[in-house]
């Protein structure tokens, strides 16, 4: 059974810092890995999707990497802003075409 | 208008009542999913459907049932609600372009409280 772990569970940083969120998964037989953002009490918004054949994806200040063989992904956020405060979720698409989610990293960026 | 809508957005009910949560999508996708989210447990898959005639159980289907009324509509029912079904419920949809290349699009969620 696929298990997805996210570290740290919570992170608090001052505005302007660069930061890294970590995601690991136990079964490397995945089709893709996705990073989502969730604001309190709201739905999930897709940030980045990395296909299993890719190493990284970038969108604005966000960069996600994937090392499928070692079962790891990182989400790098450059020059963090208070508006980045949210919970970030990592999910992998495996056999059966269903997503397995991590429990998320709760990020707080203070002004 | 939102691509994925859920009704109701909030619901308080009593133990033993039957509850239906509805989901509609305008993205023209074939695949639809129901998840529940609990503090400390993350999102867990309840049921999913790859087309109108295809329904599959997810990780935690006990106590739930679903109906795929049309390509765009996927309903989740709690036949006899119990307090530990209190959670935030999400519907999601995805296409099948390129096999596995599409992201999942989520609805805004339904907050269900069972007393």
PDB file of C-alpha atoms in Angstrom:
ATOM      1  CA  UNK A   1       0.000   0.000   0.000  1.00  0.00           C
ATOM      2  CA  UNK A   2       1.355   3.418  -0.987  1.00  0.00           C
ATOM      3  CA  UNK A   3       2.167   5.744   1.876  1.00  0.00           C
ATOM      4  CA  UNK A   4       2.995   9.421   1.469  1.00  0.00           C
ATOM      5  CA  UNK A   5       4.791  11.363   4.190  1.00  0.00           C
ATOM      6  CA  UNK A   6       5.296  15.102   4.368  1.00  0.00           C
ATOM      7  CA  UNK A   7       7.887  16.818   6.496  1.00  0.00           C
ATOM      8  CA  UNK A   8       7.660  19.132   8.333  1.00  0.00           C
ATOM      9  CA  UNK A   9       4.038  19.005   9.489  1.00  0.00           C
ATOM     10  CA  UNK A  10       4.163  22.741  10.189  1.00  0.00           C
ATOM     11  CA  UNK A  11       6.556  25.528   9.301  1.00  0.00           C
ATOM     12  CA  UNK A  12       6.708  29.171  10.314  1.00  0.00           C
ATOM     13  CA  UNK A  13       9.030  31.589   8.510  1.00  0.00           C
ATOM     14  CA  UNK A  14       9.443  35.341   8.136  1.00  0.00           C
ATOM     15  CA  UNK A  15       8.516  36.969   4.863  1.00  0.00           C
ATOM     16  CA  UNK A  16      11.193  36.820   2.187  1.00  0.00           C
ATOM     17  CA  UNK A  17      12.727  33.502   3.139  1.00  0.00           C
ATOM     18  CA  UNK A  18      13.244  30.709   0.670  1.00  0.00           C
ATOM     19  CA  UNK A  19      11.880  27.411   1.921  1.00  0.00           C
ATOM     20  CA  UNK A  20      11.624  23.737   1.063  1.00  0.00           C
ATOM     21  CA  UNK A  21       8.796  21.339   1.746  1.00  0.00           C
ATOM     22  CA  UNK A  22       9.481  17.631   1.592  1.00  0.00           C
ATOM     23  CA  UNK A  23       7.401  14.686   0.412  1.00  0.00           C
ATOM     24  CA  UNK A  24       8.341  11.014   0.379  1.00  0.00           C
ATOM     25  CA  UNK A  25       6.473   7.973  -0.918  1.00  0.00           C
ATOM     26  CA  UNK A  26       7.020   4.267  -0.381  1.00  0.00           C
ATOM     27  CA  UNK A  27       6.152   2.805  -3.809  1.00  0.00           C
ATOM     28  CA  UNK A  28       8.120   4.266  -6.694  1.00  0.00           C
ATOM     29  CA  UNK A  29       5.711   2.839  -9.298  1.00  0.00           C
ATOM     30  CA  UNK A  30       3.874   6.121  -9.799  1.00  0.00           C
ATOM     31  CA  UNK A  31       2.520   7.886 -12.860  1.00  0.00           C
ATOM     32  CA  UNK A  32       2.833  11.403 -11.536  1.00  0.00           C
ATOM     33  CA  UNK A  33       3.203  13.495  -8.403  1.00  0.00           C
ATOM     34  CA  UNK A  34       1.124  16.554  -7.684  1.00  0.00           C
ATOM     35  CA  UNK A  35       1.431  19.433  -5.243  1.00  0.00           C
ATOM     36  CA  UNK A  36      -1.721  21.167  -4.038  1.00  0.00           C
ATOM     37  CA  UNK A  37      -2.444  24.185  -1.903  1.00  0.00           C
ATOM     38  CA  UNK A  38      -5.351  24.313   0.540  1.00  0.00           C
ATOM     39  CA  UNK A  39      -6.527  27.446   2.327  1.00  0.00           C
ATOM     40  CA  UNK A  40      -8.389  26.936   5.632  1.00  0.00           C
ATOM     41  CA  UNK A  41     -11.828  25.410   5.084  1.00  0.00           C
ATOM     42  CA  UNK A  42     -11.433  25.555   1.321  1.00  0.00           C
ATOM     43  CA  UNK A  43     -10.884  23.141  -1.519  1.00  0.00           C
ATOM     44  CA  UNK A  44      -7.574  22.120  -3.034  1.00  0.00           C
ATOM     45  CA  UNK A  45      -5.884  24.048  -5.806  1.00  0.00           C
ATOM     46  CA  UNK A  46      -3.362  22.318  -8.027  1.00  0.00           C
ATOM     47  CA  UNK A  47       0.062  23.971  -8.037  1.00  0.00           C
ATOM     48  CA  UNK A  48       2.340  21.666  -9.984  1.00  0.00           C
ATOM     49  CA  UNK A  49       2.167  18.241 -11.596  1.00  0.00           C
ATOM     50  CA  UNK A  50       5.322  16.265 -12.370  1.00  0.00           C
ATOM     51  CA  UNK A  51       5.089  13.276 -14.678  1.00  0.00           C
ATOM     52  CA  UNK A  52       7.049  10.194 -13.635  1.00  0.00           C
ATOM     53  CA  UNK A  53       9.454  10.758 -16.527  1.00  0.00           C
ATOM     54  CA  UNK A  54      10.183  14.349 -15.481  1.00  0.00           C
ATOM     55  CA  UNK A  55      12.623  15.686 -12.896  1.00  0.00           C
ATOM     56  CA  UNK A  56      11.067  19.053 -12.097  1.00  0.00           C
ATOM     57  CA  UNK A  57       8.387  21.611 -12.856  1.00  0.00           C
ATOM     58  CA  UNK A  58       8.358  25.344 -12.264  1.00  0.00           C
ATOM     59  CA  UNK A  59       5.595  27.886 -11.906  1.00  0.00           C
ATOM     60  CA  UNK A  60       6.528  31.390 -10.884  1.00  0.00           C
ATOM     61  CA  UNK A  61       8.203  31.274  -7.463  1.00  0.00           C
ATOM     62  CA  UNK A  62       7.467  27.562  -7.103  1.00  0.00           C
ATOM     63  CA  UNK A  63       9.717  24.731  -8.178  1.00  0.00           C
ATOM     64  CA  UNK A  64       8.971  21.072  -7.596  1.00  0.00           C
ATOM     65  CA  UNK A  65      11.441  18.256  -8.097  1.00  0.00           C
ATOM     66  CA  UNK A  66      10.926  14.518  -8.312  1.00  0.00           C
ATOM     67  CA  UNK A  67      13.365  11.691  -7.664  1.00  0.00           C
ATOM     68  CA  UNK A  68      11.202   8.667  -8.370  1.00  0.00           C
ATOM     69  CA  UNK A  69      13.851   6.079  -7.647  1.00  0.00           C
ATOM     70  CA  UNK A  70      14.391   7.353  -4.120  1.00  0.00           C
ATOM     71  CA  UNK A  71      10.706   8.133  -3.552  1.00  0.00           C
ATOM     72  CA  UNK A  72      11.160  11.842  -2.880  1.00  0.00           C
ATOM     73  CA  UNK A  73       9.868  15.188  -4.011  1.00  0.00           C
ATOM     74  CA  UNK A  74      10.535  18.716  -2.829  1.00  0.00           C
ATOM     75  CA  UNK A  75       8.562  21.911  -3.266  1.00  0.00           C
ATOM     76  CA  UNK A  76      10.760  24.995  -3.231  1.00  0.00           C
ATOM     77  CA  UNK A  77       9.130  28.356  -2.581  1.00  0.00           C
ATOM     78  CA  UNK A  78      11.299  31.378  -3.322  1.00  0.00           C
ATOM     79  CA  UNK A  79      10.959  34.719  -1.571  1.00  0.00           C
ATOM     80  CA  UNK A  80       7.994  33.666   0.552  1.00  0.00           C
ATOM     81  CA  UNK A  81       5.079  36.073   1.095  1.00  0.00           C
ATOM     82  CA  UNK A  82       2.279  36.181   3.688  1.00  0.00           C
ATOM     83  CA  UNK A  83      -0.130  35.176   0.926  1.00  0.00           C
ATOM     84  CA  UNK A  84       1.722  31.861   0.660  1.00  0.00           C
ATOM     85  CA  UNK A  85       0.369  30.872   4.072  1.00  0.00           C
ATOM     86  CA  UNK A  86      -1.676  27.713   3.554  1.00  0.00           C
ATOM     87  CA  UNK A  87      -1.445  23.947   3.819  1.00  0.00           C
ATOM     88  CA  UNK A  88       0.538  22.270   1.063  1.00  0.00           C
ATOM     89  CA  UNK A  89      -0.379  18.738   0.091  1.00  0.00           C
ATOM     90  CA  UNK A  90       1.612  16.229  -1.907  1.00  0.00           C
ATOM     91  CA  UNK A  91      -0.139  13.390  -3.747  1.00  0.00           C
ATOM     92  CA  UNK A  92       1.016  10.551  -5.980  1.00  0.00           C
ATOM     93  CA  UNK A  93      -0.942   8.855  -8.748  1.00  0.00           C
ATOM     94  CA  UNK A  94      -0.351   5.124  -8.711  1.00  0.00           C
ATOM     95  CA  UNK A  95      -1.901   1.922  -9.951  1.00  0.00           C
ATOM     96  CA  UNK A  96      -5.667   2.106 -10.162  1.00  0.00           C
ATOM     97  CA  UNK A  97      -5.378   5.718 -11.261  1.00  0.00           C
ATOM     98  CA  UNK A  98      -6.132   7.065  -7.828  1.00  0.00           C
ATOM     99  CA  UNK A  99      -4.257   9.647  -5.776  1.00  0.00           C
ATOM    100  CA  UNK A 100      -2.691   8.952  -2.402  1.00  0.00           C
ATOM    101  CA  UNK A 101      -2.233  12.078  -0.328  1.00  0.00           C
ATOM    102  CA  UNK A 102       0.179  13.062   2.382  1.00  0.00           C
ATOM    103  CA  UNK A 103      -1.153  14.798   5.479  1.00  0.00           C
ATOM    104  CA  UNK A 104       0.241  18.142   4.432  1.00  0.00           C
ATOM    105  CA  UNK A 105       2.599  20.851   5.637  1.00  0.00           C
ATOM    106  CA  UNK A 106       0.971  23.859   7.254  1.00  0.00           C
ATOM    107  CA  UNK A 107       2.945  26.965   6.282  1.00  0.00           C
ATOM    108  CA  UNK A 108       2.756  30.317   8.014  1.00  0.00           C
ATOM    109  CA  UNK A 109       4.652  33.265   6.543  1.00  0.00           C
ATOM    110  CA  UNK A 110       4.732  36.239   8.868  1.00  0.00           C
ATOM    111  CA  UNK A 111       5.169  39.855   7.680  1.00  0.00           C
TER     112      UNK A 111
ATOM    113  CA  UNK B   1     -18.757  29.892 -12.521  1.00  0.00           C
ATOM    114  CA  UNK B   2     -16.826  27.219 -10.652  1.00  0.00           C
ATOM    115  CA  UNK B   3     -15.802  24.124 -12.588  1.00  0.00           C
ATOM    116  CA  UNK B   4     -16.759  21.775  -9.734  1.00  0.00           C
ATOM    117  CA  UNK B   5     -19.698  22.588  -7.470  1.00  0.00           C
ATOM    118  CA  UNK B   6     -20.878  20.818  -4.341  1.00  0.00           C
ATOM    119  CA  UNK B   7     -24.193  21.071  -2.539  1.00  0.00           C
ATOM    120  CA  UNK B   8     -24.837  21.634   0.262  1.00  0.00           C
ATOM    121  CA  UNK B   9     -21.774  23.517   1.484  1.00  0.00           C
ATOM    122  CA  UNK B  10     -22.638  22.917   5.118  1.00  0.00           C
ATOM    123  CA  UNK B  11     -24.962  20.372   6.702  1.00  0.00           C
ATOM    124  CA  UNK B  12     -25.800  19.442  10.266  1.00  0.00           C
ATOM    125  CA  UNK B  13     -27.764  16.261  10.754  1.00  0.00           C
ATOM    126  CA  UNK B  14     -28.597  13.683  13.379  1.00  0.00           C
ATOM    127  CA  UNK B  15     -27.428  10.134  13.863  1.00  0.00           C
ATOM    128  CA  UNK B  16     -29.392   7.679  11.733  1.00  0.00           C
ATOM    129  CA  UNK B  17     -30.514  10.170   9.090  1.00  0.00           C
ATOM    130  CA  UNK B  18     -29.909   9.581   5.384  1.00  0.00           C
ATOM    131  CA  UNK B  19     -27.853  12.295   3.741  1.00  0.00           C
ATOM    132  CA  UNK B  20     -26.977  12.971   0.101  1.00  0.00           C
ATOM    133  CA  UNK B  21     -24.113  15.168  -1.018  1.00  0.00           C
ATOM    134  CA  UNK B  22     -24.149  16.266  -4.623  1.00  0.00           C
ATOM    135  CA  UNK B  23     -21.374  17.141  -7.036  1.00  0.00           C
ATOM    136  CA  UNK B  24     -21.511  18.627 -10.514  1.00  0.00           C
ATOM    137  CA  UNK B  25     -18.708  19.470 -12.920  1.00  0.00           C
ATOM    138  CA  UNK B  26     -18.563  21.471 -16.106  1.00  0.00           C
ATOM    139  CA  UNK B  27     -15.117  20.365 -17.278  1.00  0.00           C
ATOM    140  CA  UNK B  28     -16.450  17.519 -19.408  1.00  0.00           C
ATOM    141  CA  UNK B  29     -14.308  14.994 -17.552  1.00  0.00           C
ATOM    142  CA  UNK B  30     -15.096  11.318 -17.292  1.00  0.00           C
ATOM    143  CA  UNK B  31     -13.468  10.641 -13.930  1.00  0.00           C
ATOM    144  CA  UNK B  32     -14.972  11.748 -10.632  1.00  0.00           C
ATOM    145  CA  UNK B  33     -13.975  11.121  -7.036  1.00  0.00           C
ATOM    146  CA  UNK B  34     -15.260  11.537  -3.479  1.00  0.00           C
ATOM    147  CA  UNK B  35     -12.842  12.140  -0.596  1.00  0.00           C
ATOM    148  CA  UNK B  36     -13.202  12.926   3.065  1.00  0.00           C
ATOM    149  CA  UNK B  37     -10.736  15.012   5.046  1.00  0.00           C
ATOM    150  CA  UNK B  38     -10.241  14.688   8.769  1.00  0.00           C
ATOM    151  CA  UNK B  39      -7.786  16.631  10.928  1.00  0.00           C
ATOM    152  CA  UNK B  40      -4.560  14.680  11.244  1.00  0.00           C
ATOM    153  CA  UNK B  41      -5.625  12.039   8.715  1.00  0.00           C
ATOM    154  CA  UNK B  42      -5.409  13.888   5.430  1.00  0.00           C
ATOM    155  CA  UNK B  43      -7.612  13.127   2.441  1.00  0.00           C
ATOM    156  CA  UNK B  44      -8.926   9.608   2.005  1.00  0.00           C
ATOM    157  CA  UNK B  45     -10.695   8.234  -1.042  1.00  0.00           C
ATOM    158  CA  UNK B  46     -14.266   7.008  -0.536  1.00  0.00           C
ATOM    159  CA  UNK B  47     -15.475   6.130  -4.045  1.00  0.00           C
ATOM    160  CA  UNK B  48     -14.470   6.906  -7.599  1.00  0.00           C
ATOM    161  CA  UNK B  49     -15.992   6.554 -11.042  1.00  0.00           C
ATOM    162  CA  UNK B  50     -14.241   6.457 -14.413  1.00  0.00           C
ATOM    163  CA  UNK B  51     -17.458   6.775 -16.400  1.00  0.00           C
ATOM    164  CA  UNK B  52     -21.212   6.549 -15.909  1.00  0.00           C
ATOM    165  CA  UNK B  53     -21.186   2.752 -15.790  1.00  0.00           C
ATOM    166  CA  UNK B  54     -18.033   2.364 -13.704  1.00  0.00           C
ATOM    167  CA  UNK B  55     -18.099   2.705  -9.906  1.00  0.00           C
ATOM    168  CA  UNK B  56     -15.243   1.673  -7.631  1.00  0.00           C
ATOM    169  CA  UNK B  57     -14.759   1.539  -3.884  1.00  0.00           C
ATOM    170  CA  UNK B  58     -11.941   3.514  -2.386  1.00  0.00           C
ATOM    171  CA  UNK B  59     -10.038   3.142   0.849  1.00  0.00           C
ATOM    172  CA  UNK B  60     -12.976   3.897   3.176  1.00  0.00           C
ATOM    173  CA  UNK B  61     -16.262   3.042   1.426  1.00  0.00           C
ATOM    174  CA  UNK B  62     -18.063   1.383   4.353  1.00  0.00           C
ATOM    175  CA  UNK B  63     -21.170   3.342   5.342  1.00  0.00           C
ATOM    176  CA  UNK B  64     -21.275   5.220   2.031  1.00  0.00           C
ATOM    177  CA  UNK B  65     -22.828   4.691  -1.379  1.00  0.00           C
ATOM    178  CA  UNK B  66     -22.636   6.662  -4.629  1.00  0.00           C
ATOM    179  CA  UNK B  67     -24.609   7.291  -7.771  1.00  0.00           C
ATOM    180  CA  UNK B  68     -23.261   8.528 -11.105  1.00  0.00           C
ATOM    181  CA  UNK B  69     -26.386  10.027 -12.630  1.00  0.00           C
ATOM    182  CA  UNK B  70     -24.636  11.495 -15.648  1.00  0.00           C
ATOM    183  CA  UNK B  71     -21.135  12.276 -16.820  1.00  0.00           C
ATOM    184  CA  UNK B  72     -21.290  15.572 -14.978  1.00  0.00           C
ATOM    185  CA  UNK B  73     -22.973  14.427 -11.745  1.00  0.00           C
ATOM    186  CA  UNK B  74     -21.736  12.215  -8.936  1.00  0.00           C
ATOM    187  CA  UNK B  75     -23.602  11.923  -5.627  1.00  0.00           C
ATOM    188  CA  UNK B  76     -22.457  10.526  -2.303  1.00  0.00           C
ATOM    189  CA  UNK B  77     -24.968   9.110   0.182  1.00  0.00           C
ATOM    190  CA  UNK B  78     -24.673   8.279   3.837  1.00  0.00           C
ATOM    191  CA  UNK B  79     -27.405   5.707   4.377  1.00  0.00           C
ATOM    192  CA  UNK B  80     -27.502   6.066   8.151  1.00  0.00           C
ATOM    193  CA  UNK B  81     -25.212   8.825   9.329  1.00  0.00           C
ATOM    194  CA  UNK B  82     -23.069   8.331  12.432  1.00  0.00           C
ATOM    195  CA  UNK B  83     -20.978  10.881  14.367  1.00  0.00           C
ATOM    196  CA  UNK B  84     -17.619   9.591  13.096  1.00  0.00           C
ATOM    197  CA  UNK B  85     -18.708  10.564   9.592  1.00  0.00           C
ATOM    198  CA  UNK B  86     -18.375  14.174  10.642  1.00  0.00           C
ATOM    199  CA  UNK B  87     -15.771  15.531   8.231  1.00  0.00           C
ATOM    200  CA  UNK B  88     -15.068  17.782   5.271  1.00  0.00           C
ATOM    201  CA  UNK B  89     -16.091  16.046   2.028  1.00  0.00           C
ATOM    202  CA  UNK B  90     -14.580  16.870  -1.337  1.00  0.00           C
ATOM    203  CA  UNK B  91     -15.562  15.966  -4.851  1.00  0.00           C
ATOM    204  CA  UNK B  92     -12.905  16.001  -7.579  1.00  0.00           C
ATOM    205  CA  UNK B  93     -12.699  15.384 -11.285  1.00  0.00           C
ATOM    206  CA  UNK B  94      -9.966  14.678 -13.794  1.00  0.00           C
ATOM    207  CA  UNK B  95      -9.641  14.001 -17.473  1.00  0.00           C
ATOM    208  CA  UNK B  96      -7.705  11.270 -19.163  1.00  0.00           C
ATOM    209  CA  UNK B  97      -5.631  13.270 -21.607  1.00  0.00           C
ATOM    210  CA  UNK B  98      -2.425  11.467 -22.371  1.00  0.00           C
ATOM    211  CA  UNK B  99      -3.336   8.707 -19.969  1.00  0.00           C
ATOM    212  CA  UNK B 100      -2.113  10.143 -16.683  1.00  0.00           C
ATOM    213  CA  UNK B 101      -1.251  13.707 -17.451  1.00  0.00           C
ATOM    214  CA  UNK B 102      -4.144  15.621 -15.970  1.00  0.00           C
ATOM    215  CA  UNK B 103      -4.461  17.091 -12.535  1.00  0.00           C
ATOM    216  CA  UNK B 104      -7.473  16.691 -10.297  1.00  0.00           C
ATOM    217  CA  UNK B 105      -9.844  19.619  -9.914  1.00  0.00           C
ATOM    218  CA  UNK B 106     -11.544  19.896  -6.544  1.00  0.00           C
ATOM    219  CA  UNK B 107     -14.852  21.311  -5.436  1.00  0.00           C
ATOM    220  CA  UNK B 108     -15.101  23.725  -2.502  1.00  0.00           C
ATOM    221  CA  UNK B 109     -16.091  21.005  -0.043  1.00  0.00           C
ATOM    222  CA  UNK B 110     -19.095  20.127   2.092  1.00  0.00           C
ATOM    223  CA  UNK B 111     -18.732  20.398   5.849  1.00  0.00           C
ATOM    224  CA  UNK B 112     -20.891  17.677   7.389  1.00  0.00           C
ATOM    225  CA  UNK B 113     -21.620  17.442  11.087  1.00  0.00           C
ATOM    226  CA  UNK B 114     -23.438  14.407  12.482  1.00  0.00           C
ATOM    227  CA  UNK B 115     -24.789  14.893  15.988  1.00  0.00           C
TER     228      UNK B 115
END
